[in-house]
mmCIF file of C-alpha atoms in Angstrom:
data_model
loop_
_atom_site.group_PDB
_atom_site.id
_atom_site.type_symbol
_atom_site.label_atom_id
_atom_site.label_comp_id
_atom_site.label_asym_id
_atom_site.label_seq_id
_atom_site.Cartn_x
_atom_site.Cartn_y
_atom_site.Cartn_z
ATOM 1 C CA MET G 1405 -14.622 -16.982 24.525
ATOM 2 C CA ASP G 1406 -16.434 -19.882 22.743
ATOM 3 C CA GLU G 1407 -16.906 -20.105 18.967
ATOM 4 C CA ASN G 1408 -20.382 -18.542 18.974
ATOM 5 C CA ASP G 1409 -19.201 -15.614 21.064
ATOM 6 C CA ALA G 1410 -16.239 -15.110 18.736
ATOM 7 C CA LEU G 1411 -18.517 -15.114 15.681
ATOM 8 C CA ARG G 1412 -20.872 -12.617 17.287
ATOM 9 C CA ALA G 1413 -17.940 -10.367 18.244
ATOM 10 C CA ALA G 1414 -16.542 -10.518 14.700
ATOM 11 C CA LEU G 1415 -19.933 -9.670 13.200
ATOM 12 C CA HIS G 1416 -20.376 -6.796 15.627
ATOM 13 C CA GLN G 1417 -16.952 -5.447 14.688
ATOM 14 C CA GLN G 1418 -17.781 -5.630 10.964
ATOM 15 C CA VAL G 1419 -21.003 -3.688 11.528
ATOM 16 C CA ASP G 1420 -19.211 -1.022 13.590
ATOM 17 C CA PHE G 1421 -16.501 -0.656 10.933
ATOM 18 C CA ALA G 1422 -19.091 -0.318 8.161
ATOM 19 C CA HIS G 1423 -20.983 2.341 10.106
ATOM 20 C CA SER G 1424 -17.809 4.322 10.802
ATOM 21 C CA LEU G 1425 -16.878 4.235 7.100
ATOM 22 C CA VAL G 1426 -20.321 5.447 6.056
ATOM 23 C CA ARG G 1427 -20.205 8.309 8.565
ATOM 24 C CA VAL G 1428 -16.838 9.580 7.356
ATOM 25 C CA VAL G 1429 -17.241 9.076 3.609
ATOM 26 C CA SER G 1430 -20.809 10.360 3.374
ATOM 27 C CA LYS G 1431 -20.131 13.534 5.346
ATOM 28 C CA ARG G 1432 -16.941 14.606 3.533
ATOM 29 C CA PRO G 1433 -17.013 13.002 0.071
ATOM 30 C CA ARG G 1434 -15.190 15.633 -1.985
ATOM 31 C CA SER G 1435 -12.070 16.147 0.121
ATOM 32 C CA LEU G 1436 -11.586 12.403 0.629
ATOM 33 C CA TYR G 1437 -11.088 11.810 -3.094
ATOM 34 C CA SER G 1438 -8.079 14.089 -3.321
ATOM 35 C CA THR G 1439 -4.986 12.391 -4.737
ATOM 36 C CA SER G 1440 -2.671 15.004 -3.214
ATOM 37 C CA PRO G 1441 -0.455 13.876 -0.320
ATOM 38 C CA VAL G 1442 -1.153 15.198 3.131
ATOM 39 C CA GLU G 1443 1.016 18.051 4.375
ATOM 40 C CA GLY G 1444 3.304 15.974 6.586
ATOM 41 C CA TRP G 1445 4.464 13.794 3.700
ATOM 42 C CA ARG G 1446 6.913 16.435 2.536
ATOM 43 C CA LEU G 1447 9.223 15.297 5.315
ATOM 44 C CA LEU G 1448 8.986 11.617 4.346
ATOM 45 C CA MET G 1449 11.461 11.613 1.481
ATOM 46 C CA LEU G 1450 14.747 9.857 0.790
ATOM 47 C CA PRO G 1451 17.617 11.710 -0.933
ATOM 48 C CA MET G 1452 20.052 10.351 -3.518
ATOM 49 C CA SER G 1453 23.127 10.036 -1.256
ATOM 50 C CA ILE G 1454 23.380 6.621 0.435
ATOM 51 C CA PRO G 1455 24.637 8.003 3.805
ATOM 52 C CA ASP G 1456 21.874 10.620 3.801
ATOM 53 C CA ARG G 1457 19.256 8.024 2.862
ATOM 54 C CA GLU G 1458 20.253 5.736 5.687
ATOM 55 C CA ALA G 1459 20.299 8.617 8.165
ATOM 56 C CA ALA G 1460 16.800 9.607 6.998
ATOM 57 C CA MET G 1461 15.521 6.031 7.442
ATOM 58 C CA HIS G 1462 16.796 5.903 11.009
ATOM 59 C CA ALA G 1463 15.385 9.351 11.813
ATOM 60 C CA ILE G 1464 11.954 8.550 10.355
ATOM 61 C CA THR G 1465 11.536 5.249 12.200
ATOM 62 C CA GLU G 1466 12.952 6.544 15.474
ATOM 63 C CA ARG G 1467 10.531 9.458 15.356
ATOM 64 C CA GLU G 1468 7.633 7.045 14.902
ATOM 65 C CA LEU G 1469 8.877 4.866 17.767
ATOM 66 C CA GLU G 1470 8.286 7.850 20.040
ATOM 67 C CA GLN G 1471 4.600 7.681 19.048
ATOM 68 C CA LEU G 1472 4.184 3.987 19.856
ATOM 69 C CA HIS G 1473 3.011 4.345 23.456
ATOM 70 C CA GLY G 1474 0.437 6.998 22.607
ATOM 71 C CA ALA G 1475 -0.857 4.926 19.702
ATOM 72 C CA TYR G 1476 -1.209 1.895 21.967
ATOM 73 C CA VAL G 1477 -3.046 3.889 24.638
ATOM 74 C CA THR G 1478 -5.534 5.103 22.036
ATOM 75 C CA ALA G 1479 -5.912 1.622 20.551
ATOM 76 C CA GLY G 1480 -6.406 -0.143 23.904
ATOM 77 C CA LEU G 1481 -3.181 -2.134 23.581
ATOM 78 C CA ILE G 1482 -1.498 -1.358 26.903
ATOM 79 C CA ASP G 1483 -2.703 -4.385 28.902
ATOM 80 C CA PRO G 1484 -5.008 -6.513 26.734
ATOM 81 C CA THR G 1485 -5.653 -10.138 27.671
ATOM 82 C CA THR G 1486 -8.211 -11.371 25.126
ATOM 83 C CA GLU G 1487 -7.416 -11.721 21.437
ATOM 84 C CA PHE G 1488 -9.158 -9.241 19.152
ATOM 85 C CA GLN G 1489 -8.932 -7.584 15.740
ATOM 86 C CA ARG G 1490 -10.600 -4.271 14.965
ATOM 87 C CA ASN G 1491 -10.913 -1.802 12.081
ATOM 88 C CA GLU G 1492 -12.243 1.721 12.552
ATOM 89 C CA ALA G 1493 -12.629 4.665 10.182
ATOM 90 C CA ARG G 1494 -12.334 8.327 11.167
ATOM 91 C CA TYR G 1495 -11.640 11.769 9.717
ATOM 92 C CA GLU G 1496 -8.232 13.334 10.407
ATOM 93 C CA ASN G 1497 -6.268 16.211 8.863
ATOM 94 C CA GLY G 1498 -8.522 16.537 5.851
ATOM 95 C CA GLY G 1499 -8.799 12.865 4.962
ATOM 96 C CA LEU G 1500 -10.059 9.416 5.816
ATOM 97 C CA VAL G 1501 -7.984 7.326 8.227
ATOM 98 C CA VAL G 1502 -8.499 3.611 8.816
ATOM 99 C CA ASP G 1503 -7.116 2.276 12.098
ATOM 100 C CA THR G 1504 -6.372 -1.439 12.363
ATOM 101 C CA THR G 1505 -5.681 -2.946 15.779
ATOM 102 C CA ALA G 1506 -4.965 -6.529 16.778
ATOM 103 C CA PHE G 1507 -3.849 -8.522 19.807
ATOM 104 C CA LEU G 1508 -2.815 -12.149 19.345
ATOM 105 C CA HIS G 1509 -1.421 -14.973 21.453
ATOM 106 C CA LEU G 1510 1.470 -16.706 19.674
ATOM 107 C CA PRO G 1511 2.094 -20.358 20.640
ATOM 108 C CA CYS G 1512 5.850 -20.381 20.108
ATOM 109 C CA PRO G 1513 9.145 -19.377 21.739
ATOM 110 C CA PHE G 1514 9.905 -15.672 21.922
ATOM 111 C CA ASP G 1515 12.862 -15.808 19.518
ATOM 112 C CA ILE G 1516 10.804 -17.490 16.807
ATOM 113 C CA ALA G 1517 8.022 -14.916 17.148
ATOM 114 C CA VAL G 1518 10.614 -12.119 16.881
ATOM 115 C CA ARG G 1519 12.074 -13.658 13.734
ATOM 116 C CA ALA G 1520 8.662 -14.283 12.144
ATOM 117 C CA GLY G 1521 7.461 -10.779 12.964
ATOM 118 C CA TRP G 1522 10.505 -9.266 11.284
ATOM 119 C CA ASP G 1523 9.919 -11.350 8.145
ATOM 120 C CA VAL G 1524 6.293 -10.278 7.901
ATOM 121 C CA ILE G 1525 6.744 -6.551 8.514
ATOM 122 C CA ARG G 1526 9.518 -6.248 5.915
ATOM 123 C CA GLY G 1527 7.640 -8.223 3.283
ATOM 124 C CA VAL G 1528 9.830 -11.342 3.009
ATOM 125 C CA SER G 1529 7.526 -13.892 4.662
ATOM 126 C CA ASP G 1530 6.306 -16.831 2.577
ATOM 127 C CA VAL G 1531 2.707 -15.645 2.997
ATOM 128 C CA LYS G 1532 2.471 -11.937 2.187
ATOM 129 C CA PRO G 1533 0.422 -9.743 4.535
ATOM 130 C CA VAL G 1534 -0.882 -7.790 1.527
ATOM 131 C CA ILE G 1535 -1.028 -9.464 -1.898
ATOM 132 C CA GLY G 1536 1.355 -7.760 -4.303
ATOM 133 C CA ILE G 1537 4.800 -7.749 -5.900
ATOM 134 C CA TYR G 1538 7.466 -7.140 -3.234
ATOM 135 C CA GLN G 1539 11.015 -5.905 -3.721
ATOM 136 C CA THR G 1540 13.639 -5.189 -1.076
ATOM 137 C CA LEU G 1541 15.286 -1.870 -1.983
ATOM 138 C CA ALA G 1542 17.776 -1.686 0.893
ATOM 139 C CA ASP G 1543 18.939 -3.787 3.825
ATOM 140 C CA VAL G 1544 20.507 -0.996 5.836
ATOM 141 C CA ASP G 1545 21.527 -3.276 8.694
ATOM 142 C CA GLY G 1546 20.183 -6.323 10.494
ATOM 143 C CA ASP G 1547 17.357 -4.298 12.025
ATOM 144 C CA THR G 1548 16.502 -1.741 9.315
ATOM 145 C CA ALA G 1549 15.144 -2.297 5.805
ATOM 146 C CA TYR G 1550 13.334 -0.519 2.983
ATOM 147 C CA PHE G 1551 11.001 -2.207 0.496
ATOM 148 C CA SER G 1552 8.370 -1.565 -2.124
ATOM 149 C CA SER G 1553 5.205 -3.469 -2.951
ATOM 150 C CA LEU G 1554 3.074 -3.002 -6.047
ATOM 151 C CA HIS G 1555 -0.653 -3.706 -5.884
ATOM 152 C CA LYS G 1556 -1.716 -3.464 -9.509
ATOM 153 C CA PRO G 1557 -5.361 -4.574 -9.126
ATOM 154 C CA ILE G 1558 -6.065 -1.431 -7.086
ATOM 155 C CA GLY G 1559 -3.431 0.758 -8.766
ATOM 156 C CA ALA G 1560 -1.427 1.464 -5.607
ATOM 157 C CA GLU G 1561 2.176 1.334 -4.441
ATOM 158 C CA ARG G 1562 3.594 1.000 -0.931
ATOM 159 C CA ARG G 1563 7.063 2.176 0.066
ATOM 160 C CA LEU G 1564 7.936 1.325 3.636
ATOM 161 C CA VAL G 1565 10.951 1.832 5.864
ATOM 162 C CA VAL G 1566 10.903 -0.706 8.703
ATOM 163 C CA LYS G 1567 13.023 -1.006 11.817
ATOM 164 C CA ARG G 1568 13.006 -3.119 14.959
ATOM 165 C CA PHE G 1569 14.088 -2.112 18.443
ATOM 166 C CA PHE G 1570 15.114 -4.528 21.209
ATOM 167 C CA ARG G 1571 14.426 -4.378 24.949
ATOM 168 C CA PRO G 1572 14.360 -7.240 27.467
ATOM 169 C CA HIS G 1573 11.305 -9.402 26.690
ATOM 170 C CA VAL G 1574 9.986 -6.885 24.112
ATOM 171 C CA VAL G 1575 10.825 -6.263 20.462
ATOM 172 C CA SER G 1576 9.154 -3.257 18.838
ATOM 173 C CA TYR G 1577 8.712 -2.872 15.088
ATOM 174 C CA VAL G 1578 7.982 0.384 13.269
ATOM 175 C CA ALA G 1579 6.955 0.770 9.625
ATOM 176 C CA ARG G 1580 6.546 4.160 7.930
ATOM 177 C CA SER G 1581 5.631 4.958 4.354
ATOM 178 C CA ILE G 1582 7.866 7.124 2.178
ATOM 179 C CA ALA G 1583 6.362 9.873 0.028
ATOM 180 C CA ALA G 1584 9.282 10.579 -2.321
ATOM 181 C CA ASP G 1585 12.542 8.869 -3.245
ATOM 182 C CA GLU G 1586 15.237 10.461 -5.385
ATOM 183 C CA LEU G 1587 17.078 7.172 -5.997
ATOM 184 C CA PHE G 1588 14.053 4.944 -6.658
ATOM 185 C CA PRO G 1589 11.288 7.310 -7.847
ATOM 186 C CA LEU G 1590 7.704 6.285 -7.180
ATOM 187 C CA ASP G 1591 5.460 5.583 -10.155
ATOM 188 C CA PRO G 1592 3.369 8.738 -10.744
ATOM 189 C CA ALA G 1593 0.626 6.623 -12.328
ATOM 190 C CA LEU G 1594 0.014 4.771 -9.057
ATOM 191 C CA ALA G 1595 -1.591 5.957 -5.851
ATOM 192 C CA VAL G 1596 0.793 5.955 -2.893
ATOM 193 C CA MET G 1597 -0.289 4.453 0.398
ATOM 194 C CA ASP G 1598 0.309 6.741 3.374
ATOM 195 C CA GLU G 1599 0.640 4.538 6.436
ATOM 196 C CA VAL G 1600 2.372 3.967 9.726
ATOM 197 C CA ALA G 1601 2.375 0.778 11.778
ATOM 198 C CA TRP G 1602 3.627 -0.243 15.208
ATOM 199 C CA ALA G 1603 3.990 -3.821 16.406
ATOM 200 C CA GLN G 1604 5.416 -5.464 19.506
ATOM 201 C CA VAL G 1605 6.267 -9.067 20.270
ATOM 202 C CA VAL G 1606 6.118 -9.409 24.048
ATOM 203 C CA GLU G 1607 7.302 -12.249 26.282
ATOM 204 C CA ASP G 1608 5.914 -12.697 29.777
ATOM 205 C CA PRO G 1609 9.116 -13.072 31.852
ATOM 206 C CA GLU G 1610 7.366 -15.338 34.369
ATOM 207 C CA THR G 1611 5.358 -17.679 32.139
ATOM 208 C CA GLY G 1612 7.168 -17.360 28.810
ATOM 209 C CA ALA G 1613 3.831 -16.655 27.070
ATOM 210 C CA VAL G 1614 4.272 -14.669 23.856
ATOM 211 C CA THR G 1615 1.837 -12.112 22.469
ATOM 212 C CA LEU G 1616 1.677 -9.736 19.524
ATOM 213 C CA LYS G 1617 0.327 -6.192 19.615
ATOM 214 C CA TYR G 1618 -0.310 -4.505 16.277
ATOM 215 C CA CYS G 1619 -1.590 -1.044 15.388
ATOM 216 C CA GLN G 1620 -1.717 0.489 11.902
ATOM 217 C CA LYS G 1621 -2.965 3.854 10.641
ATOM 218 C CA VAL G 1622 -3.621 4.222 6.892
ATOM 219 C CA HIS G 1623 -4.783 7.139 4.760
ATOM 220 C CA PRO G 1624 -6.283 5.108 1.881
ATOM 221 C CA PRO G 1625 -6.236 6.917 -1.484
ATOM 222 C CA LEU G 1626 -9.938 6.740 -2.278
ATOM 223 C CA ALA G 1627 -9.327 7.769 -5.883
ATOM 224 C CA ILE G 1628 -8.404 4.142 -6.592
ATOM 225 C CA PHE G 1629 -12.053 3.203 -6.006
ATOM 226 C CA ALA G 1630 -13.561 6.021 -8.076
ATOM 227 C CA ALA G 1631 -14.312 3.737 -11.048
ATOM 228 C CA ALA G 1632 -15.291 0.696 -8.987
ATOM 229 C CA GLU G 1633 -18.842 -0.602 -9.048
ATOM 230 C CA GLY G 1634 -20.837 -0.264 -5.859
ATOM 231 C CA PRO G 1635 -20.308 1.903 -2.759
ATOM 232 C CA VAL G 1636 -16.767 2.938 -1.890
ATOM 233 C CA THR G 1637 -17.466 1.998 1.713
ATOM 234 C CA MET G 1638 -18.119 -1.607 0.672
ATOM 235 C CA HIS G 1639 -14.780 -1.844 -1.163
ATOM 236 C CA LEU G 1640 -12.903 -0.287 1.767
ATOM 237 C CA MET G 1641 -14.509 -2.564 4.333
ATOM 238 C CA LEU G 1642 -13.703 -5.699 2.336
ATOM 239 C CA LEU G 1643 -10.145 -4.553 1.604
ATOM 240 C CA PHE G 1644 -9.162 -3.759 5.190
ATOM 241 C CA GLN G 1645 -10.852 -6.775 6.708
ATOM 242 C CA LYS G 1646 -8.960 -8.944 4.234
ATOM 243 C CA ILE G 1647 -5.653 -7.214 5.047
ATOM 244 C CA THR G 1648 -6.179 -7.611 8.797
ATOM 245 C CA LYS G 1649 -6.760 -11.352 8.456
ATOM 246 C CA SER G 1650 -3.820 -11.641 6.053
ATOM 247 C CA TYR G 1651 -1.382 -10.230 8.618
ATOM 248 C CA GLU G 1652 -2.458 -12.855 11.137
ATOM 249 C CA ARG G 1653 -2.197 -15.653 8.569
ATOM 250 C CA ALA G 1654 1.252 -14.433 7.499
ATOM 251 C CA ILE G 1655 2.793 -14.418 10.977
ATOM 252 C CA ARG G 1656 1.197 -17.702 12.014
ATOM 253 C CA ALA G 1657 2.416 -19.366 8.800
ATOM 254 C CA GLN G 1658 5.931 -18.030 9.313
ATOM 255 C CA ILE G 1659 5.934 -19.233 12.919
ATOM 256 C CA GLN G 1660 4.776 -22.676 11.788
ATOM 257 C CA LYS G 1661 7.613 -22.767 9.242
ATOM 258 C CA TYR G 1662 10.273 -22.010 11.852
ATOM 259 C CA MET G 1663 8.747 -24.362 14.422
ATOM 260 C CA ALA G 1664 8.943 -27.179 11.852
ATOM 261 C CA GLU G 1665 12.671 -26.536 11.502
ATOM 262 C CA LEU G 1666 13.387 -27.090 15.215
#
């Protein structure tokens, strides 16, 4: 794909995303502004006891790992060959959902991509995938972590449990938001992001080529845009397009850092 084709594809994707946002938000405006958590969140809570917390983190991420294949089928990430990034809005379970999908070629050894991917998904990379104040709340083990990120300009908080799973030539990452935490209570004045993400760093065993597959599903709390000037759809489109690009910049910057250390 040459530069002109890439620009046309990016513009086409932006138009499609804008249209999907308008369809969802304009048809169901009242229910989308609810600040109440969706029904399934009641299970996404961490208790006070450390052993119980760690068991809950493993159970939550392992449950989401079971959904990875189905999410990738839906997102067109089973056998992609050409790089792409896509955002799409839809209505699900009484609220707006924004799906973000990306497929990237990573020009680096497999082990460096695995290391960089882990830094980015748990919020410790030099370039943050989403601008905010990050704090690691627990390093459960070498492959499981829990962190928070505050995003004061939009009045939102993210609490994510992340875990990585190893197979030959493939490392899978899962991130799932937490709805309630008895040890580190969420700020009731902030909106809580409800999200799940799946990522895989894949090595071609024959060529050594390394690729990244990424799929994220977010229920954005639209109440954070209620006082903003202009259409909500405009703010959402700009926010998610910026986040999608930021994830790519974060992992490429982290890869460049580790490559420079070789």
